[in-house]
mmCIF file of C-alpha atoms in Angstrom:
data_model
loop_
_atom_site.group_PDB
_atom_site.id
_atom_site.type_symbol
_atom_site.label_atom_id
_atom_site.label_comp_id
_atom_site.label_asym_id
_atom_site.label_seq_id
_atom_site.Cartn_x
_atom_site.Cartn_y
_atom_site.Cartn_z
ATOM 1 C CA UNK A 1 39.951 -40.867 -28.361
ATOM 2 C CA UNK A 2 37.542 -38.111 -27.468
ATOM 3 C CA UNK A 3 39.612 -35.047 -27.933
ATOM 4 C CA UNK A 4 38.671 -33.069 -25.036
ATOM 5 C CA UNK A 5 40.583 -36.561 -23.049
ATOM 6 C CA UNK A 6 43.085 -35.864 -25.666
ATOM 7 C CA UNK A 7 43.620 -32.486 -25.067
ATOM 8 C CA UNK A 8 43.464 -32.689 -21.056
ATOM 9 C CA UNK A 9 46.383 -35.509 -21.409
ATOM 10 C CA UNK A 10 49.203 -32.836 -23.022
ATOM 11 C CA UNK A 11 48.290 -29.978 -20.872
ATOM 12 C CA UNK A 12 44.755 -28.238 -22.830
ATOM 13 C CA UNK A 13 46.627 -26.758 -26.161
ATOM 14 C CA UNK A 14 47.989 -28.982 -28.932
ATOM 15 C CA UNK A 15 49.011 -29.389 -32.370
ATOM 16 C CA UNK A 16 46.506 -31.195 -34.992
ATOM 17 C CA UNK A 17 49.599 -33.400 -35.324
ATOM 18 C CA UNK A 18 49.650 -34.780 -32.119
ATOM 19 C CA UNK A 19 46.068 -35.138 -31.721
ATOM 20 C CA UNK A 20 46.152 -37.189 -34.898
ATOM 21 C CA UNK A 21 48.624 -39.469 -32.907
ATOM 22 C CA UNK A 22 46.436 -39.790 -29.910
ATOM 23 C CA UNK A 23 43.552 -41.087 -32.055
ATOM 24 C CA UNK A 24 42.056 -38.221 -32.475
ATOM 25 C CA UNK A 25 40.263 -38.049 -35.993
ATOM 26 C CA UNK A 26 39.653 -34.778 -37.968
ATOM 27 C CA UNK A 27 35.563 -35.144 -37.972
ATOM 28 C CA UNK A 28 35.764 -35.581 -33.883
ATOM 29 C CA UNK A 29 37.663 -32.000 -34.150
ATOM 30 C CA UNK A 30 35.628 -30.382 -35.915
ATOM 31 C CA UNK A 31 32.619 -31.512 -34.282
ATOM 32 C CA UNK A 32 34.270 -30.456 -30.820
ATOM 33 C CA UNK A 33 34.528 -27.036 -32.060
ATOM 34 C CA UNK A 34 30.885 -26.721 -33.636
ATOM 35 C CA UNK A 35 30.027 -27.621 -30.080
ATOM 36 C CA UNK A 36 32.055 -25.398 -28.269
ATOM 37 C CA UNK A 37 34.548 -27.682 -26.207
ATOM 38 C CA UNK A 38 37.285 -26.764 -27.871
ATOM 39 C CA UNK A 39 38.619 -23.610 -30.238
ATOM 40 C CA UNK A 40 41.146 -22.905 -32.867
ATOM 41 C CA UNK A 41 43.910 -20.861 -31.415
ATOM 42 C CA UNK A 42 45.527 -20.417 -35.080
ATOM 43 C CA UNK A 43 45.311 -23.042 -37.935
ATOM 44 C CA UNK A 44 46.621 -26.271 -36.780
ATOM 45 C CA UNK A 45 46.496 -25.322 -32.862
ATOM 46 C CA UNK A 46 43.577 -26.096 -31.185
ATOM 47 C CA UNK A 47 42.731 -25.426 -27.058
ATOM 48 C CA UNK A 48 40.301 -26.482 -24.239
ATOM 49 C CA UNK A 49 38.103 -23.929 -22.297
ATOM 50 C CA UNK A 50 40.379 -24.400 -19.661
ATOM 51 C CA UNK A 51 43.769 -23.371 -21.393
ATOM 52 C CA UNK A 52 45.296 -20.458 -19.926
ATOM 53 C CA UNK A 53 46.494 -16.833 -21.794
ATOM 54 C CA UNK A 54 49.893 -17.246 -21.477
ATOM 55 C CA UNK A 55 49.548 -20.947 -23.386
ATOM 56 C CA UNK A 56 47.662 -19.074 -25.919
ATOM 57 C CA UNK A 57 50.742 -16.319 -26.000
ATOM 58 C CA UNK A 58 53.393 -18.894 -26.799
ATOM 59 C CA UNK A 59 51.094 -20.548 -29.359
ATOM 60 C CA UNK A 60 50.329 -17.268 -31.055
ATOM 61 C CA UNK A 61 53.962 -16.150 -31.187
ATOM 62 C CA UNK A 62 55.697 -19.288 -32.421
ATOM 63 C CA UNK A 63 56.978 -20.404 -29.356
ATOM 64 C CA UNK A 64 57.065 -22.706 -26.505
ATOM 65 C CA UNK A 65 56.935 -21.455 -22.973
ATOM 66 C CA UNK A 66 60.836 -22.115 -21.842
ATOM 67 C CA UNK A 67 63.266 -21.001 -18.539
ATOM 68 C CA UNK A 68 61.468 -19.889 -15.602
ATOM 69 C CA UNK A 69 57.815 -20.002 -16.746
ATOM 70 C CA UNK A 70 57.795 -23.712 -17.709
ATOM 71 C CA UNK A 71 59.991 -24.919 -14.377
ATOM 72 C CA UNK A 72 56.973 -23.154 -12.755
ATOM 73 C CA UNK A 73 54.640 -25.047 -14.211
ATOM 74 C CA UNK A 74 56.614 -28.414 -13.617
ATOM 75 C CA UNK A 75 56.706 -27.282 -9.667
ATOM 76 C CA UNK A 76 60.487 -26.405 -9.843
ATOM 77 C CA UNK A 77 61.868 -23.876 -8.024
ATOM 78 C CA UNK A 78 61.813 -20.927 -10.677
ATOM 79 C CA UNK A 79 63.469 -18.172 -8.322
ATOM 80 C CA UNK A 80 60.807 -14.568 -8.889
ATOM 81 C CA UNK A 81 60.954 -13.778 -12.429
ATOM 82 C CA UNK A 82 57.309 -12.839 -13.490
ATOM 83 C CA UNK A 83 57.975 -12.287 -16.922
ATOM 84 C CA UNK A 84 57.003 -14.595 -19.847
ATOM 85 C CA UNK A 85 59.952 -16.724 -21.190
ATOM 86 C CA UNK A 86 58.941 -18.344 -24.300
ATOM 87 C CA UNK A 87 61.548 -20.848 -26.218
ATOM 88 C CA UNK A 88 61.942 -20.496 -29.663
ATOM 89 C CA UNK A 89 63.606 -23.030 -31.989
ATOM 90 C CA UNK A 90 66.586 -21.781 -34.382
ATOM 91 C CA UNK A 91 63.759 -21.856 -37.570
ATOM 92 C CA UNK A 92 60.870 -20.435 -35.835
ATOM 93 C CA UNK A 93 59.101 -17.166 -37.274
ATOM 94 C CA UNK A 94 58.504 -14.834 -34.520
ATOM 95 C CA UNK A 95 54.755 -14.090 -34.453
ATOM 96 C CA UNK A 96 52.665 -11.016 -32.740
ATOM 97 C CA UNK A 97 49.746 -12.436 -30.484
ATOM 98 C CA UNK A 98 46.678 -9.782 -30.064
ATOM 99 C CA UNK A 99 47.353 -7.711 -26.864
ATOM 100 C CA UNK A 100 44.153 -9.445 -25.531
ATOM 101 C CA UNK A 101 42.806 -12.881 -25.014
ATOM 102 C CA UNK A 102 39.963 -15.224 -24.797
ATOM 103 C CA UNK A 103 41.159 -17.565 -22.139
ATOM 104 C CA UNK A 104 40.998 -19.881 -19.283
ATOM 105 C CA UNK A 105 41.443 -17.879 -15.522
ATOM 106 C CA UNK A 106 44.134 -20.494 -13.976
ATOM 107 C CA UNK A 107 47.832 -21.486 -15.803
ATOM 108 C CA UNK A 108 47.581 -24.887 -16.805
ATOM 109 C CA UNK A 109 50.327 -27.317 -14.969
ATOM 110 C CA UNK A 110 53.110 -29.054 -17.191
ATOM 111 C CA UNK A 111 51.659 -32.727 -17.843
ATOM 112 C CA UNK A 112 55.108 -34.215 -15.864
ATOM 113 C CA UNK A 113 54.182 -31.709 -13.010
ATOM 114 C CA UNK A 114 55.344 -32.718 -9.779
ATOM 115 C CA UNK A 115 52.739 -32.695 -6.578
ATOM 116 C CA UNK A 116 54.555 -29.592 -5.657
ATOM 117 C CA UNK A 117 53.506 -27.477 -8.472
ATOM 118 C CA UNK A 118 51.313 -24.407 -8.021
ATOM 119 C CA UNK A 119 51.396 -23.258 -11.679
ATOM 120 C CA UNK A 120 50.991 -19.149 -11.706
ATOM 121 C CA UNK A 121 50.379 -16.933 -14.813
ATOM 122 C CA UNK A 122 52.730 -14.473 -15.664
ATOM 123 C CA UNK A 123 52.736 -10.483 -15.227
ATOM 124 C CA UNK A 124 51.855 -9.073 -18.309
ATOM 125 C CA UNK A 125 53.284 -5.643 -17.749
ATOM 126 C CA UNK A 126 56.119 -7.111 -17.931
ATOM 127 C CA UNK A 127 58.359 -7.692 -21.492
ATOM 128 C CA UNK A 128 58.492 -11.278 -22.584
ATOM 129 C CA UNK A 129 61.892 -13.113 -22.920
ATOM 130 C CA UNK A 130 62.913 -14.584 -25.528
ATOM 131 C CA UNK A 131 65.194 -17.937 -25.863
ATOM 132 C CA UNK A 132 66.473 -19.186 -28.893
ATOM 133 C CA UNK A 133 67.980 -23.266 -29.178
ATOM 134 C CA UNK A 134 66.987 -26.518 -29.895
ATOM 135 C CA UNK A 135 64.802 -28.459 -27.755
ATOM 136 C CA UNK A 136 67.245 -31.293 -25.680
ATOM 137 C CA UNK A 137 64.749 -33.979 -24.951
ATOM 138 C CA UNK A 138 62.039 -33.543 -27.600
ATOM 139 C CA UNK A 139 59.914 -36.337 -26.095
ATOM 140 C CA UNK A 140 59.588 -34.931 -22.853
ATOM 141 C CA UNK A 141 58.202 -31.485 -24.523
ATOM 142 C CA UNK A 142 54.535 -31.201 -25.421
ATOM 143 C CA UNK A 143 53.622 -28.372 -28.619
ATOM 144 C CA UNK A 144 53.338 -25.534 -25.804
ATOM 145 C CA UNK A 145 55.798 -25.935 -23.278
ATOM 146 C CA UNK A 146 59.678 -27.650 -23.128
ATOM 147 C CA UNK A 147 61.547 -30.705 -21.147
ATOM 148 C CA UNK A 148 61.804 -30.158 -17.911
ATOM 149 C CA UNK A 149 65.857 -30.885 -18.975
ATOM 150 C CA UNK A 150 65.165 -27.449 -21.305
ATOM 151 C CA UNK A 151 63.774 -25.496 -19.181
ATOM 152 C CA UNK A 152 66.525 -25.837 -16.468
ATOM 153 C CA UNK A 153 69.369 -25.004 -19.091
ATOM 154 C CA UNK A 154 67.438 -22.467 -19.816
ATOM 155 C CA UNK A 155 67.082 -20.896 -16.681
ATOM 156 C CA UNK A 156 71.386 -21.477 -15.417
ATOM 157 C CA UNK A 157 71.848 -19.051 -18.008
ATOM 158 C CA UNK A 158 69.222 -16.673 -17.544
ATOM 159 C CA UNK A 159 68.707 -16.334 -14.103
ATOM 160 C CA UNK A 160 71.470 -15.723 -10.954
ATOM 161 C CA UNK A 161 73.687 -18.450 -9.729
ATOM 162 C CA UNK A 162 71.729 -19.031 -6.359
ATOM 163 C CA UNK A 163 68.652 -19.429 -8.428
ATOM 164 C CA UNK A 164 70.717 -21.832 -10.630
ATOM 165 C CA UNK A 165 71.345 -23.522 -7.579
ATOM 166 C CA UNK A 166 67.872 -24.180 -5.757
ATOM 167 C CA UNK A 167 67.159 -25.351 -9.841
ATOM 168 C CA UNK A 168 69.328 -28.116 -9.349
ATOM 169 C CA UNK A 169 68.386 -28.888 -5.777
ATOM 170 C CA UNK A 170 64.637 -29.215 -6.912
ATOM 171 C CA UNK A 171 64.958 -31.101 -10.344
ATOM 172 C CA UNK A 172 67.071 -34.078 -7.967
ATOM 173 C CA UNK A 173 64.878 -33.577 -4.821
ATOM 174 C CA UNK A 174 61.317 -33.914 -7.391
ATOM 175 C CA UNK A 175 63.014 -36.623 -9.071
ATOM 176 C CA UNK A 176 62.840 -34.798 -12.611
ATOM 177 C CA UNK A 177 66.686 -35.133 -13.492
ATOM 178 C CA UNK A 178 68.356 -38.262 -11.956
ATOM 179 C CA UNK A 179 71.894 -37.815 -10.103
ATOM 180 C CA UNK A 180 73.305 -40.117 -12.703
ATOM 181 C CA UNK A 181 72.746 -37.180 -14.946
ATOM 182 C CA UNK A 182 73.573 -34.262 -13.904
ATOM 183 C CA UNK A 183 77.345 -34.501 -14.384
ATOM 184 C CA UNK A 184 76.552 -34.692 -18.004
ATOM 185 C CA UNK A 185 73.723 -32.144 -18.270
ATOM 186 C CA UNK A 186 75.830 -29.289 -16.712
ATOM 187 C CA UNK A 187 79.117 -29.994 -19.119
ATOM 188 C CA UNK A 188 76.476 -28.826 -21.753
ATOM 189 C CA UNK A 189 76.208 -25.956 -20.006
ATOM 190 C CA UNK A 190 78.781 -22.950 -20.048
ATOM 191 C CA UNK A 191 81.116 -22.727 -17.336
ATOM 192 C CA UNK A 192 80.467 -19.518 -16.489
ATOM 193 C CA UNK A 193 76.804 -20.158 -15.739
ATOM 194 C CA UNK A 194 77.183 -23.700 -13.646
ATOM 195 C CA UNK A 195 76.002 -24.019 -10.377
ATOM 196 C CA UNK A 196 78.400 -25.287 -7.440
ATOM 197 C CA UNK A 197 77.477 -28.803 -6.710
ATOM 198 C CA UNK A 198 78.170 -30.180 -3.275
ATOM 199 C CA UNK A 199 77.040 -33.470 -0.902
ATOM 200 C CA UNK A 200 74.144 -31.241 0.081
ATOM 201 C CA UNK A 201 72.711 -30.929 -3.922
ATOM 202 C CA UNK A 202 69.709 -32.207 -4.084
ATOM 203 C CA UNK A 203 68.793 -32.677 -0.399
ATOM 204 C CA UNK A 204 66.468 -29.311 0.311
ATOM 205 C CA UNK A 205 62.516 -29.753 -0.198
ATOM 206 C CA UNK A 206 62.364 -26.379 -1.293
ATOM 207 C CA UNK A 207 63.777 -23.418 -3.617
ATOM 208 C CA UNK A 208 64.174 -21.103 -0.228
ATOM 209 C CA UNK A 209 65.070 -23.679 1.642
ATOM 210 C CA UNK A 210 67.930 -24.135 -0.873
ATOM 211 C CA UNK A 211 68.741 -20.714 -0.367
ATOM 212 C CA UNK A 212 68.598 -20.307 2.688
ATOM 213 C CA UNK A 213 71.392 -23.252 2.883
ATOM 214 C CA UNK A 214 74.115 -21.619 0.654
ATOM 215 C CA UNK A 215 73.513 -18.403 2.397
ATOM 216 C CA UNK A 216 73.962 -20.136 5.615
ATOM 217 C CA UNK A 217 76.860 -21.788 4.370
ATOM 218 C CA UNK A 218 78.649 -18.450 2.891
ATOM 219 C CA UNK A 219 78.304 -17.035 6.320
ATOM 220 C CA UNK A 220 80.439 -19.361 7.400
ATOM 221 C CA UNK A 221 77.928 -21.701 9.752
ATOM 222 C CA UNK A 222 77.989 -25.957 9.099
ATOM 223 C CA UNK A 223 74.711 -26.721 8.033
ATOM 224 C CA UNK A 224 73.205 -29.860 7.562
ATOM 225 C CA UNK A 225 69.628 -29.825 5.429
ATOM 226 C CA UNK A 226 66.639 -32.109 6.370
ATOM 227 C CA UNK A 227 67.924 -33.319 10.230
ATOM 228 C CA UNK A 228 66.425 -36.092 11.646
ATOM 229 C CA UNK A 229 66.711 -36.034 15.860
ATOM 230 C CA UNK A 230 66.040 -39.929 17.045
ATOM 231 C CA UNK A 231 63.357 -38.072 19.347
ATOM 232 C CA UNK A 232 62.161 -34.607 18.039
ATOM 233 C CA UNK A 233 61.377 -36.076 14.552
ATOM 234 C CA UNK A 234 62.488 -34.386 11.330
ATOM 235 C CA UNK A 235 63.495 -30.835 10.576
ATOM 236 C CA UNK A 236 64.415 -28.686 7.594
ATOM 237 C CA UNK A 237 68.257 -28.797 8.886
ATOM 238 C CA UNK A 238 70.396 -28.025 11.588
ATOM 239 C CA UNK A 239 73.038 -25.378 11.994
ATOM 240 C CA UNK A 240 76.583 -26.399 13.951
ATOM 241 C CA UNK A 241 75.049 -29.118 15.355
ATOM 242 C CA UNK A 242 73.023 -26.586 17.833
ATOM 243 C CA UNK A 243 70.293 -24.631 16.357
ATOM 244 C CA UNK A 244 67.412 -26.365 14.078
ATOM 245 C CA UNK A 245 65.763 -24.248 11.441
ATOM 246 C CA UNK A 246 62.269 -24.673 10.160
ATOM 247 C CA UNK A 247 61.377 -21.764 6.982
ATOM 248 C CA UNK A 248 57.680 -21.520 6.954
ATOM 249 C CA UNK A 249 56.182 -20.874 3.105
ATOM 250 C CA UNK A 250 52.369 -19.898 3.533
ATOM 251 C CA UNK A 251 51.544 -22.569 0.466
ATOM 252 C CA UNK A 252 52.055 -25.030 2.345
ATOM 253 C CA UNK A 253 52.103 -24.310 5.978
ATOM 254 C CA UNK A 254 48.439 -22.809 6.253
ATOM 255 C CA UNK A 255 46.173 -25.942 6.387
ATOM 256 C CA UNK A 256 44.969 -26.952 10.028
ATOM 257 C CA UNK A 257 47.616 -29.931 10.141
ATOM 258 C CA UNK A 258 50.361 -28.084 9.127
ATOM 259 C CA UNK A 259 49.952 -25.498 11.251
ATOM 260 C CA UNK A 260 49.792 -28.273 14.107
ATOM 261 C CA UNK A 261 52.380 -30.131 12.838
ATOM 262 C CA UNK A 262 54.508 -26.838 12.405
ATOM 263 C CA UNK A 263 53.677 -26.261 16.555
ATOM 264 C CA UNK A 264 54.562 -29.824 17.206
ATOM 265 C CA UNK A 265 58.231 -29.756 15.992
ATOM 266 C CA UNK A 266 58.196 -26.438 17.894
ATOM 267 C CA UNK A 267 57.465 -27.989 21.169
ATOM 268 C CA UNK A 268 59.572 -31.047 20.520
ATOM 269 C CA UNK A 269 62.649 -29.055 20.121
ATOM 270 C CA UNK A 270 62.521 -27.329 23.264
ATOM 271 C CA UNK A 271 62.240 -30.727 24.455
ATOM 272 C CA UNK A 272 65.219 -31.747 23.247
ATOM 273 C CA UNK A 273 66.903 -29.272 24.527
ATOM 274 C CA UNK A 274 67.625 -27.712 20.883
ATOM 275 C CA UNK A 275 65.750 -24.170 19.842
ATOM 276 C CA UNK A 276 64.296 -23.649 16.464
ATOM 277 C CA UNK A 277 64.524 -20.588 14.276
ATOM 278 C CA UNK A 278 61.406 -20.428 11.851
ATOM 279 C CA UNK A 279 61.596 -17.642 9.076
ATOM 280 C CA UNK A 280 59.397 -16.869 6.618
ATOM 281 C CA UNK A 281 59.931 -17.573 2.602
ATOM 282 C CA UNK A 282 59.535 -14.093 2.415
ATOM 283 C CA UNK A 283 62.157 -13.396 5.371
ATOM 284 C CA UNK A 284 64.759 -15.294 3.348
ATOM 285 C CA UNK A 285 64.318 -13.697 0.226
ATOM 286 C CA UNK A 286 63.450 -10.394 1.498
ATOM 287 C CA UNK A 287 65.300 -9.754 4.652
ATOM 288 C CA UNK A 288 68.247 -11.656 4.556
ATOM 289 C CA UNK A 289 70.634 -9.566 7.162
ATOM 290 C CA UNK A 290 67.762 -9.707 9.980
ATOM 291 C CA UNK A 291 67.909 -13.815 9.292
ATOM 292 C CA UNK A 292 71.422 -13.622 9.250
ATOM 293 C CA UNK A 293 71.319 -11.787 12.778
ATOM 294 C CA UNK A 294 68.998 -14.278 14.286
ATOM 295 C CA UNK A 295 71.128 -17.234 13.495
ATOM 296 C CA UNK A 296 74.379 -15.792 14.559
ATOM 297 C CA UNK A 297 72.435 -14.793 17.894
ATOM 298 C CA UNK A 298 70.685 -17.990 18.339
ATOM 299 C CA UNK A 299 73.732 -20.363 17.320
ATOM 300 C CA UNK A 300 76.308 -18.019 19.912
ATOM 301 C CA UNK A 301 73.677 -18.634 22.764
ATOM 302 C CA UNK A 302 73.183 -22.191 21.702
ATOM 303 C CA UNK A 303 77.341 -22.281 21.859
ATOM 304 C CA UNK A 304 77.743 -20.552 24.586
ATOM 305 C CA UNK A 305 74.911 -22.869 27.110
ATOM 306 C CA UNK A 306 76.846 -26.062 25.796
ATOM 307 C CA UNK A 307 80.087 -24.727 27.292
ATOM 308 C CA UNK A 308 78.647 -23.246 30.709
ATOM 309 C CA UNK A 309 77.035 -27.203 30.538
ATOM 310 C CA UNK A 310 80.667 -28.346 29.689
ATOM 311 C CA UNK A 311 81.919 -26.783 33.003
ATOM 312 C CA UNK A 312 79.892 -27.356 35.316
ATOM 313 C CA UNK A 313 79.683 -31.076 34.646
ATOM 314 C CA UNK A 314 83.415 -30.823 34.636
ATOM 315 C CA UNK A 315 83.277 -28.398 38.423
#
């Protein structure tokens, strides 16, 4: 196998080892690198032109990019952590990359990626984090990055429990973890750090969406995720039965048909006679007490109209 293919199969960086087992033959390597398609990142590691810094980080330090930064780059939710979370096995030798880089401009996506993922490098201002265990599911890990089933444990104990949460919801909704399971994924992990699981798990398209859910719920509001009206089409959920809720994430809501398609569900729910609140990603995560307001306004009017209906059908 050409080993440029080779290397663009397991995500641009990769042990000799496993290009040996793709076909890959030592002469094709080194002739690759005589012609500049591919480099040595340190002996035994070799990269693409289009492998990324933080790759090149985890490679250079002895490590595998774990938690947060590798759900990112399978397009799981991974909450707002910008640091660099590399995994380290129990024998590794922690190594000190160069402060600066030779590499490509974009992060490179986990080879299982989902359609949803918008892989994004890391802040380098910011320290890296370091996780120390044994890879669970070895064969879904590539030399740079771990299991999807990794990263997530990973990330319930590192990260908050509502980020735990929308974790969960998007590894079942992307179809990454199958609800068979889960039950026995989170008895390996500690109780302290396992998200609540309910008939809604799973169900939200998104990581705010998620969120915005379990806040919902907390409040004390019924809320249903993904609601499907027989004549005003589909919606990202309903609240008591009265209010729908669209949230609006600028990835993808800012082509030409979304942003009709957005307008549409507008107009068909004030033609069904039920109104729509649409925050932002950024409202739910940043303002939460003004979307908190606007709900408890919208569902009380929403409450209040279906009982002035009540009695006057009943006058």
């Amino acid at each position: 196998m050409d080993v440029s293919l080779a290397l663009s199969r397991v995500g641009e960086v990769a042990h000799v080892r496993r290009l040996r087992a793709l076909g890959v033959d030592e002469r094709s390597v080194y002739g690759a690198m005589e012609s500049g398609h591919i480099r040595r990142v340190r002996p035994g590691w070799y990269a693409s032109a289009l492998a990324d810094v933080d790759q090149c980080r985890a490679v250079l330090s002895g490590a595998r990019i774990g938690c947060v930064s590798a759900l990112n780059r399978l397009g799981i939710w991974s909450g707002r952590d910008r640091a660099l979370h590399l995994h380290y096995e129990p024998s590794a030798i922690v190594r000190q990359p160069p402060s600066r880089l030779d590499a490509g401009p974009q992060a490179v996506a986990h080879p299982f990626a989902t359609r949803r993922a918008r892989p994004r490098l890391t802040d380098s201002h910011l320290s890296t984090v370091r996780h120390w265990t044994r890879e669970r599911l070895p064969e879904g890990a590539f030399d740079w990055i771990v299991s999807a089933q990794m990263a997530a444990a990973e990330a319930l104990v590192c990260q908050d429990e509502e980020t735990g949460e929308a974790i969960i919801d998007s590894l079942l909704h992307e179809k990454l973890m199958p609800r068979r399971a889960l039950d026995g994924f989170l008895q390996s992990i500690p109780v302290r750090h396992r998200p609540a699981i309910d008939a809604h798990t799973g169900i939200p398209q998104s990581g705010v969406e998620s969120i915005f859910l379990r806040r919902a719920q907390r409040a004390g509001f019924e809320v249903t995720p993904q609601y499907r009206h027989p004549l005003g089409g589909a919606y990202d959920g309903i609240i008591n039965g009265c209010v729908l809720y669209e949230i609006d994430g600028f990835e993808f809501h800012s082509s030409a048909e979304t942003f009709f398609d957005d307008r549409d569900r507008s107009l068909r729910s004030q033609a069904i006679g039920l109104p729509v609140i649409r925050p932002s990603a950024r409202h739910v995560l940043d303002d939460w007490p003004m979307v908190l307001t606007a709900i408890e306004r919208a569902v009380a009017d929403a409450e209040a109209l279906i009982r002035l209906r009540g009695r006057l059908r009943a006058g």
